[in-house]
Structure formats: C-alpha cells, structure tokens
Coordinates of C-alpha atoms in Angstrom, one line a residue:
M1 CA -23.1 -83.8 -21.0
G2 CA -21.3 -81.2 -23.0
A3 CA -23.9 -78.5 -22.1
K4 CA -23.6 -79.4 -18.4
L5 CA -19.8 -79.2 -18.6
L6 CA -20.0 -75.9 -20.3
C7 CA -22.4 -74.5 -17.7
F8 CA -20.1 -75.8 -14.9
C9 CA -17.1 -74.2 -16.5
L10 CA -18.9 -70.9 -17.0
A11 CA -20.2 -71.0 -13.4
S12 CA -16.7 -71.8 -12.1
A13 CA -15.3 -68.9 -14.1
L14 CA -17.9 -66.5 -12.7
V15 CA -17.2 -67.6 -9.1
A16 CA -13.4 -67.3 -9.7
Y17 CA -13.9 -63.8 -11.2
Y18 CA -16.1 -62.7 -8.3
I19 CA -13.7 -64.1 -5.6
Y20 CA -10.5 -63.0 -7.2
I21 CA -8.9 -59.7 -6.1
P22 CA -5.3 -58.7 -6.6
I23 CA -3.4 -59.3 -3.4
P24 CA -0.2 -57.3 -2.8
E25 CA 2.9 -59.5 -3.0
N26 CA 4.0 -58.8 0.6
I27 CA 0.7 -60.0 2.1
E28 CA 1.1 -63.4 3.8
E29 CA -1.7 -66.1 3.5
G30 CA -3.0 -64.3 0.4
W31 CA -5.6 -66.9 -0.4
K32 CA -7.2 -66.5 3.0
V33 CA -7.1 -62.7 2.8
M34 CA -8.7 -63.0 -0.7
L35 CA -11.6 -65.2 0.7
L36 CA -12.1 -62.8 3.6
T37 CA -12.3 -59.8 1.3
S38 CA -14.7 -61.7 -1.0
L39 CA -16.9 -62.5 2.0
F40 CA -17.0 -58.8 3.1
R41 CA -17.7 -57.8 -0.5
T42 CA -20.5 -60.3 -0.8
V43 CA -22.2 -59.0 2.3
G44 CA -21.8 -55.5 1.0
H45 CA -23.5 -56.4 -2.3
V46 CA -26.4 -58.0 -0.5
A47 CA -26.7 -55.0 1.7
E48 CA -26.8 -52.7 -1.3
V49 CA -29.6 -54.7 -2.9
A50 CA -31.6 -54.9 0.3
D51 CA -31.2 -51.2 0.8
R52 CA -32.2 -50.3 -2.8
L53 CA -35.3 -52.6 -2.5
G54 CA -36.3 -51.0 0.8
L55 CA -36.0 -54.3 2.6
M56 CA -33.4 -53.3 5.1
H57 CA -31.0 -50.5 5.7
Y58 CA -27.5 -51.1 4.3
M59 CA -25.9 -50.9 7.8
E60 CA -28.4 -53.2 9.3
V61 CA -27.4 -55.9 6.8
L62 CA -23.7 -55.4 7.7
R63 CA -24.7 -55.7 11.3
L64 CA -25.7 -59.3 10.7
I65 CA -21.9 -60.0 10.8
T66 CA -21.9 -58.5 14.3
I67 CA -24.8 -60.7 15.4
A68 CA -23.2 -63.8 13.9
E69 CA -19.9 -63.1 15.7
H70 CA -21.5 -62.3 19.1
V71 CA -20.4 -64.4 22.1
A72 CA -21.9 -64.4 25.5
P73 CA -19.9 -63.0 28.5
T74 CA -18.1 -66.1 29.5
S75 CA -15.5 -66.2 32.3
D76 CA -12.5 -68.5 32.2
E77 CA -9.6 -69.4 34.5
N78 CA -7.9 -66.1 33.9
V79 CA -10.6 -63.5 33.6
T80 CA -14.1 -62.8 34.9
V81 CA -16.3 -61.4 32.2
T82 CA -19.6 -59.6 32.8
D83 CA -22.0 -57.4 30.8
T84 CA -23.0 -54.3 32.8
E85 CA -23.6 -50.6 32.4
F86 CA -21.5 -47.6 33.2
S87 CA -23.4 -44.3 33.2
N88 CA -26.3 -46.0 31.5
V89 CA -24.1 -47.2 28.6
A90 CA -23.6 -50.9 27.9
T91 CA -20.1 -52.2 28.7
R92 CA -18.4 -55.5 28.9
L93 CA -16.1 -55.7 31.9
Y94 CA -13.0 -57.9 32.2
L95 CA -11.5 -58.5 35.6
P96 CA -8.3 -60.6 36.2
R97 CA -8.9 -63.5 38.5
K98 CA -5.5 -63.9 40.0
P99 CA -4.9 -62.2 43.3
A100 CA -3.8 -58.6 42.9
R101 CA -0.2 -57.7 44.0
G102 CA -1.2 -54.1 44.2
L103 CA -3.3 -51.6 42.2
R104 CA -4.0 -52.8 38.7
R105 CA -3.7 -51.1 35.3
A106 CA -6.8 -50.4 33.3
V107 CA -7.7 -50.1 29.6
I108 CA -10.9 -48.4 28.3
Y109 CA -11.5 -49.8 24.8
F110 CA -13.7 -48.6 22.0
H111 CA -14.5 -51.1 19.2
G112 CA -14.4 -50.3 15.5
G113 CA -17.0 -50.7 12.8
G114 CA -17.5 -47.3 11.2
W115 CA -19.7 -46.0 14.1
C116 CA -22.4 -48.3 12.5
V117 CA -21.5 -51.9 13.2
G118 CA -19.5 -53.9 15.8
Q119 CA -19.9 -54.5 19.5
A120 CA -17.8 -55.4 22.5
G121 CA -19.3 -58.9 22.4
M122 CA -18.0 -59.8 18.9
K123 CA -15.6 -62.7 19.1
S124 CA -12.6 -60.7 17.9
Y125 CA -13.1 -57.9 20.4
D126 CA -13.9 -60.3 23.2
L127 CA -10.7 -62.2 22.5
L128 CA -8.6 -59.1 22.4
S129 CA -10.1 -57.7 25.6
R130 CA -9.7 -61.0 27.6
W131 CA -6.1 -61.4 26.2
T132 CA -5.3 -57.8 27.3
S133 CA -6.8 -58.4 30.7
S134 CA -4.9 -61.7 31.2
Q135 CA -1.5 -60.6 29.8
L136 CA -1.4 -57.3 31.6
D137 CA -3.3 -58.2 34.8
A138 CA -5.5 -55.2 33.8
V139 CA -9.1 -54.3 34.2
V140 CA -10.6 -53.8 30.7
V141 CA -13.7 -51.8 30.0
S142 CA -15.0 -52.5 26.5
V143 CA -17.8 -50.0 25.6
D144 CA -20.9 -50.7 23.5
Y145 CA -21.8 -47.2 22.4
R146 CA -24.9 -46.6 20.4
L147 CA -24.7 -46.9 16.6
A148 CA -25.8 -45.3 13.4
P149 CA -28.1 -45.2 11.5
K150 CA -30.4 -45.1 14.5
Y151 CA -28.1 -42.7 16.3
H152 CA -25.8 -40.1 14.7
F153 CA -22.9 -38.0 15.9
P154 CA -22.4 -36.8 18.6
V155 CA -24.2 -39.7 20.3
Q156 CA -21.3 -42.2 19.8
F157 CA -18.8 -39.7 21.2
E158 CA -21.1 -38.8 24.1
D159 CA -21.6 -42.5 25.1
V160 CA -17.8 -43.3 25.2
Y161 CA -17.0 -40.0 27.0
S162 CA -19.7 -40.6 29.5
V163 CA -18.3 -44.1 30.3
T164 CA -14.8 -42.7 30.5
K165 CA -15.8 -40.0 33.0
F166 CA -17.7 -42.4 35.1
F167 CA -14.9 -45.0 35.2
L168 CA -12.2 -42.3 36.1
Q169 CA -14.0 -41.3 39.3
S170 CA -11.9 -42.0 42.3
S171 CA -14.6 -44.1 43.9
V172 CA -15.0 -46.3 40.8
L173 CA -11.3 -46.8 40.3
S174 CA -11.0 -47.8 43.9
Q175 CA -13.9 -50.2 43.6
Y176 CA -12.0 -52.1 40.9
G177 CA -8.6 -51.8 42.4
V178 CA -7.2 -49.6 39.6
D179 CA -4.2 -47.4 39.9
P180 CA -5.4 -43.9 38.8
N181 CA -1.9 -43.2 37.3
R182 CA -2.1 -46.3 35.0
V183 CA -5.2 -45.9 32.9
C184 CA -5.1 -46.1 29.1
V185 CA -7.7 -45.3 26.4
A186 CA -7.6 -47.4 23.2
G187 CA -9.6 -48.2 20.1
D188 CA -9.4 -49.4 16.5
S189 CA -10.6 -47.7 13.3
A190 CA -13.8 -45.8 14.3
G191 CA -12.9 -46.7 17.9
G192 CA -9.5 -45.2 17.4
N193 CA -11.3 -42.1 16.3
L194 CA -13.3 -42.0 19.5
A195 CA -10.3 -42.8 21.6
A196 CA -8.4 -39.8 20.1
A197 CA -11.4 -37.5 20.6
V198 CA -11.9 -38.6 24.2
A199 CA -8.2 -38.1 25.0
Q200 CA -8.4 -34.5 23.6
K201 CA -11.6 -33.6 25.4
L202 CA -10.4 -35.0 28.7
L203 CA -7.6 -32.4 28.8
E204 CA -10.2 -29.6 28.9
D205 CA -12.6 -31.2 31.4
S206 CA -12.0 -29.6 34.8
E207 CA -14.4 -32.2 36.4
V208 CA -11.9 -35.0 35.8
T209 CA -8.8 -35.1 37.9
T210 CA -7.5 -38.5 36.6
R211 CA -5.5 -38.3 33.4
F212 CA -4.6 -41.0 30.9
R213 CA -1.2 -42.6 31.2
A214 CA -1.3 -43.6 27.5
Q215 CA -3.5 -43.7 24.4
V216 CA -3.5 -46.4 21.7
L217 CA -4.9 -45.7 18.2
L218 CA -5.1 -48.8 15.9
F219 CA -5.5 -47.9 12.2
P220 CA -7.7 -44.9 13.3
A221 CA -10.0 -42.8 11.2
L222 CA -9.1 -39.2 12.1
Q223 CA -10.3 -36.7 9.6
T224 CA -13.2 -36.0 7.2
L225 CA -11.8 -33.1 5.2
D226 CA -9.8 -34.8 2.5
L227 CA -11.1 -38.2 1.4
N228 CA -8.7 -38.4 -1.5
L229 CA -5.4 -38.8 0.3
P230 CA -2.7 -41.0 -1.3
S231 CA -3.9 -43.9 0.9
Y232 CA -7.5 -43.4 -0.3
Q233 CA -6.3 -43.4 -3.9
Q234 CA -3.9 -46.3 -3.5
N235 CA -6.4 -48.5 -1.7
E236 CA -9.6 -47.3 -3.5
N237 CA -10.6 -50.9 -4.2
G238 CA -8.5 -52.4 -1.5
L239 CA -8.8 -55.2 1.0
I240 CA -11.6 -55.3 3.5
L241 CA -12.3 -51.6 3.6
P242 CA -12.5 -50.0 0.1
K243 CA -12.9 -46.2 -0.2
S244 CA -16.6 -46.4 -1.1
L245 CA -17.4 -48.2 2.2
M246 CA -15.3 -45.8 4.3
V247 CA -17.0 -42.8 2.7
R248 CA -20.3 -44.5 3.5
F249 CA -19.3 -45.0 7.1
W250 CA -18.2 -41.4 7.4
S251 CA -21.4 -39.9 6.0
E252 CA -23.7 -42.3 7.9
Y253 CA -21.9 -41.2 11.1
F254 CA -23.5 -37.8 10.6
T255 CA -26.7 -38.4 8.6
S256 CA -28.5 -40.8 6.4
D257 CA -29.0 -38.0 3.9
F258 CA -27.6 -39.2 0.6
S259 CA -26.5 -35.7 -0.4
L260 CA -23.6 -35.7 2.1
R261 CA -22.4 -39.1 1.0
E262 CA -22.5 -37.9 -2.6
A263 CA -20.5 -34.8 -1.8
M264 CA -18.0 -36.8 0.2
T265 CA -17.6 -39.3 -2.6
S266 CA -16.5 -36.4 -4.9
N267 CA -14.5 -34.8 -2.1
R268 CA -16.4 -31.6 -2.4
H269 CA -18.2 -31.4 0.9
V270 CA -16.1 -28.7 2.7
P271 CA -17.3 -25.1 2.3
A272 CA -14.8 -22.4 1.4
E273 CA -15.3 -20.7 4.8
S274 CA -13.8 -23.8 6.4
G275 CA -10.8 -23.9 4.1
H276 CA -8.4 -22.9 6.8
L277 CA -8.9 -26.3 8.4
F278 CA -7.0 -28.0 5.5
Q279 CA -3.7 -26.9 7.1
F280 CA -4.3 -29.6 9.7
V281 CA -4.6 -32.4 7.0
N282 CA -2.3 -31.1 4.3
W283 CA -0.6 -34.4 3.4
S284 CA 2.0 -32.7 1.3
N285 CA 3.5 -31.3 4.6
L286 CA 2.5 -34.1 7.0
L287 CA 3.4 -37.3 5.2
P288 CA 7.0 -38.6 4.8
E289 CA 8.3 -38.7 1.3
E290 CA 8.0 -42.5 1.0
M291 CA 4.3 -42.4 1.7
K292 CA 3.5 -39.6 -0.8
K293 CA 4.3 -42.1 -3.6
D294 CA 3.9 -40.4 -7.0
Y295 CA 0.7 -38.6 -5.9
V296 CA 0.5 -34.9 -6.4
Y297 CA -1.2 -32.6 -3.9
T298 CA -3.9 -30.4 -5.3
S299 CA -5.7 -27.6 -3.7
P300 CA -9.2 -28.5 -2.2
V301 CA -12.3 -28.0 -4.3
F302 CA -14.9 -26.5 -2.1
G303 CA -18.5 -27.4 -1.9
S304 CA -21.7 -25.8 -0.8
S305 CA -22.0 -24.3 2.7
K306 CA -25.5 -25.8 3.1
L307 CA -24.2 -29.3 4.1
A308 CA -21.8 -27.9 6.7
K309 CA -24.6 -25.8 8.2
K310 CA -27.0 -28.8 8.2
Y311 CA -24.5 -31.4 9.4
P312 CA -21.7 -29.4 11.2
G313 CA -20.4 -32.6 12.8
F314 CA -18.0 -33.4 10.0
L315 CA -16.0 -30.3 10.9
D316 CA -16.0 -30.9 14.6
P317 CA -12.7 -32.1 16.2
R318 CA -14.8 -34.5 18.3
A319 CA -15.5 -36.3 15.0
A320 CA -12.3 -35.5 13.3
P321 CA -9.4 -35.3 15.9
L322 CA -6.9 -34.2 13.3
L323 CA -8.7 -30.8 13.1
A324 CA -7.6 -30.0 16.7
E325 CA -5.4 -26.9 17.2
D326 CA -1.8 -27.6 18.0
A327 CA -2.2 -26.2 21.5
R328 CA -4.9 -28.9 22.2
L329 CA -2.4 -31.7 21.3
R330 CA 0.4 -30.7 23.6
G331 CA -1.0 -32.2 26.7
L332 CA -1.8 -35.6 25.3
P333 CA -0.2 -38.7 26.9
P334 CA 2.4 -41.0 25.3
T335 CA 0.7 -42.5 22.2
Y336 CA 0.9 -45.7 20.2
V337 CA -0.3 -45.6 16.6
L338 CA -0.5 -48.6 14.4
T339 CA -1.0 -48.0 10.6
C340 CA -1.2 -50.5 7.8
E341 CA 0.2 -50.0 4.3
H342 CA -2.8 -51.4 2.5
D343 CA -5.5 -49.3 4.2
V344 CA -7.4 -46.2 3.1
L345 CA -7.0 -44.9 6.7
R346 CA -3.2 -45.2 6.6
D347 CA -2.5 -41.5 6.0
D348 CA -4.9 -40.4 8.8
G349 CA -2.7 -42.2 11.3
V350 CA 0.6 -41.1 9.8
M351 CA -0.4 -37.4 9.7
Y352 CA -1.6 -37.5 13.3
V353 CA 1.8 -39.0 14.3
S354 CA 3.5 -36.0 12.5
R355 CA 1.3 -33.5 14.3
L356 CA 1.7 -35.1 17.7
R357 CA 5.5 -35.2 17.5
A358 CA 5.5 -31.6 16.4
A359 CA 3.5 -30.8 19.5
G360 CA 6.0 -32.6 21.7
V361 CA 4.0 -35.7 22.4
R362 CA 6.0 -39.0 22.7
V363 CA 4.8 -41.3 20.0
T364 CA 5.5 -44.8 19.0
H365 CA 4.5 -45.4 15.4
D366 CA 4.4 -49.0 14.1
H367 CA 3.7 -49.1 10.3
A368 CA 2.9 -52.6 9.1
K369 CA 3.9 -52.8 5.5
D370 CA 2.4 -56.2 5.1
A371 CA -1.0 -55.5 6.7
F372 CA -4.4 -54.2 5.7
H373 CA -7.2 -52.5 7.7
G374 CA -8.4 -54.5 10.6
A375 CA -5.6 -57.1 10.3
L376 CA -5.0 -57.2 14.1
M377 CA -8.5 -58.5 14.7
F378 CA -8.0 -61.7 12.7
V379 CA -6.5 -63.8 15.5
S380 CA -9.1 -66.6 16.0
S381 CA -9.9 -69.7 13.9
P382 CA -10.9 -70.1 11.1
T383 CA -9.9 -66.5 10.2
S384 CA -6.6 -66.4 12.1
L385 CA -3.8 -64.7 10.3
S386 CA -0.1 -64.7 11.3
V387 CA 0.0 -60.9 10.8
G388 CA -2.9 -60.5 13.1
N389 CA -1.2 -62.4 15.9
R390 CA 2.0 -60.4 15.4
L391 CA 0.3 -57.1 15.5
R392 CA -1.7 -58.1 18.6
N393 CA 1.4 -59.2 20.4
R394 CA 3.1 -55.9 19.5
Y395 CA 0.2 -53.9 20.9
I396 CA 0.3 -55.9 24.2
E397 CA 4.0 -55.5 24.4
W398 CA 3.8 -51.7 24.1
L399 CA 1.1 -51.5 26.7
N400 CA 3.1 -53.6 29.1
E401 CA 6.1 -51.3 28.7
N402 CA 4.2 -48.0 28.8
L403 CA 1.2 -48.5 31.1

C-alpha cells in the first residue's frame, strides 16, 4: 500500500510539474489558461518526438489540432455558409440571410497558424466569421491558403492575394451585393501578416480599382529581422506561443532547411549587406518607453549571406511588412491593430503602429495588458475565456464604426 501511495504521489507531482506554468497576475481564469498552454505544449512535445523519429513532420502533428477542430460549413438562421473556390483557392463564404437594405459591407479574412496550420473551417474561425457576418450584415470571405511545409513562401501570399483580386472585381462585388467602398481585409497572427502584406501590395496594383476601406491586424507577425525584441525576451517561455515555436513557424514559412531555423534562433540570420533594413525595426526608436521595459538595444549581429541568397523571402516585405519603405505605407487605409502584452509578437504590432502613424495613417491601437497570443479566438465552450469575448466584441465594434 505504501509503495502504491508513493508511486501515486510521485506521478501526481510529475503531472503537476508538467502542467504548471507561471501565469501573470493580471490574467483572468488562470487555471484554464494554464491547462490550455499545457495542452499546446504537450502536442508540441509529441510533434518533436514524431519529427525526430521520422514518423511525421512536426507541423503535420500540430495540424491534428486543425483536423480535430474542423466543422462542416453549416448554415444557421442568420448566415448561409458554403465552401467554394475563388481564383482556384479554397474559401469559406458567409452570406447574411436577412434581406439587404442596400449594398453590404465585406470582410476578407486570413486565418492564423504560422503559415503552417489552421484553416477557415476550424471552429474558432468559423464562429468568428459567422459572428462578423451576422453582427455587421456583411459578406465574409475566409481564405484557406496553402500551408507549409508542403508549400513555402510566396505561395501563401500569392493565394490570399489572388483571392483578394478576384473578389474585388466589380462583377464579383456586384454578384454578392457588396459596396465597393466598404471592403476590409483582416487577419490574425500569420493571417495578420498576410493582411498587411496584401494591403501594401494592393496600393501598387494598377489592375485593381477597388481600394480597402480598412484593415484589421490582430496580434500580427510583421518582421523577421530581429527575433530578440523585448517581447520575444519577456515571453520566451510564455503562454500558447513561446519564442521557439514562433521561430520555427518563421523558418518553416521559407524552408524546411534546419540551417535557417538555427540561424534565426541565435538571431544571426541577416547578412551585413541587408543591415540598412534594421532602421525599419529598430525598437529603441519605435517602441514607447513603457514597452522597452529594462531591455537594452544592441546592434545587430550579422550572419552569412548564403542563407539570404538561398532563401531571400525573409527579407521580402511581402513576408515582413514592417520592412516596407515609408512611402509605401502612406496610402494605407484606416487601421485597427490589436496587441497583447503576454505575446512574443507584441512589439511587431506596436512598431507597425508607430510607423503607420508617422506615415499619416489613421490607426486605432488596442493593447490588451491582460491577454496573450490568440486570446481573441477562445470564445467557444469548453475553452471560452472572458478576455476572448471582450476582444472579439471590441473588434466587431471597431469594424461597425469604421467599415
């Protein structure tokens, strides 16, 4: 009996040690956040083992979450939902059912997932899209772009841009009863990256006459140059998205070559000849004092030019919108940016806010001091969080006022 009790206590201690992670004091429902983080961490460990044993690629294991969360396109009393294709790219389309009082608004949405996982049909994205469509009486186009590791940059960007150009055609907007002056592009995390890149590219495309009324960037990933920002250091082992996973997502976006991930991990992947680009991500100039914390800016340590020549995508503004010249930012539409305090990507969003405002773009910046990466997506049972519902409602409120 004593041996069994001892084994039970040891097992309980090991489980508690594995599950426990320090939760910032201002995080509500800390126990639930701890369990969610533990779940993601467990899947990550399983993925690492499977990858090392050659059983399955790391990202394919993570994608099991996507599969488990997938829901069929189901219409309800408010919205008609269908899976279709725009420009040969899979999309999920949400159309309001109530009779239109005139031309409708539209939101083109790109899901997150590090360019490697996620899909429009995941429960969290399906709920967000149908809520957006219902609350705003808007057409929502949620795009299922192709994913790494099977497809690397620029495929993801090309997919979402292709859908955007297709939808913005006058004949297509007319088909769905959309007001060409009330179209928004939006996305979260990697999807926020794609939304920012698409908005920039659209300004230069003479073939497209329709322009966005607004853009929404939810905890976006916006730059690849400096992966040791204060937010990366502060949240290195943080909630849901630790630094190691974000670096892995970034490197996998461009290649499965381990050498790039290794260089990014040490923050020595940018060659000296590209050093001028650091002016666009110099956090000592772009972050407000309260977000610099006690961190000290250090000059970049340059790496070999071989990686940049082999995988030039990580220096391309289509992959890193913060690298865009100031002149390219000036024509962008009114912008909503959501950042979360406990998020490695926090400083990406904050720096983009600074640069957009300096370029004369009207920006609304909501900084959630009690939130972590992806918090807005936790709005459905059993993973519903009060902070997720609050952030979602704020996102809808801004769209309703500005679109």
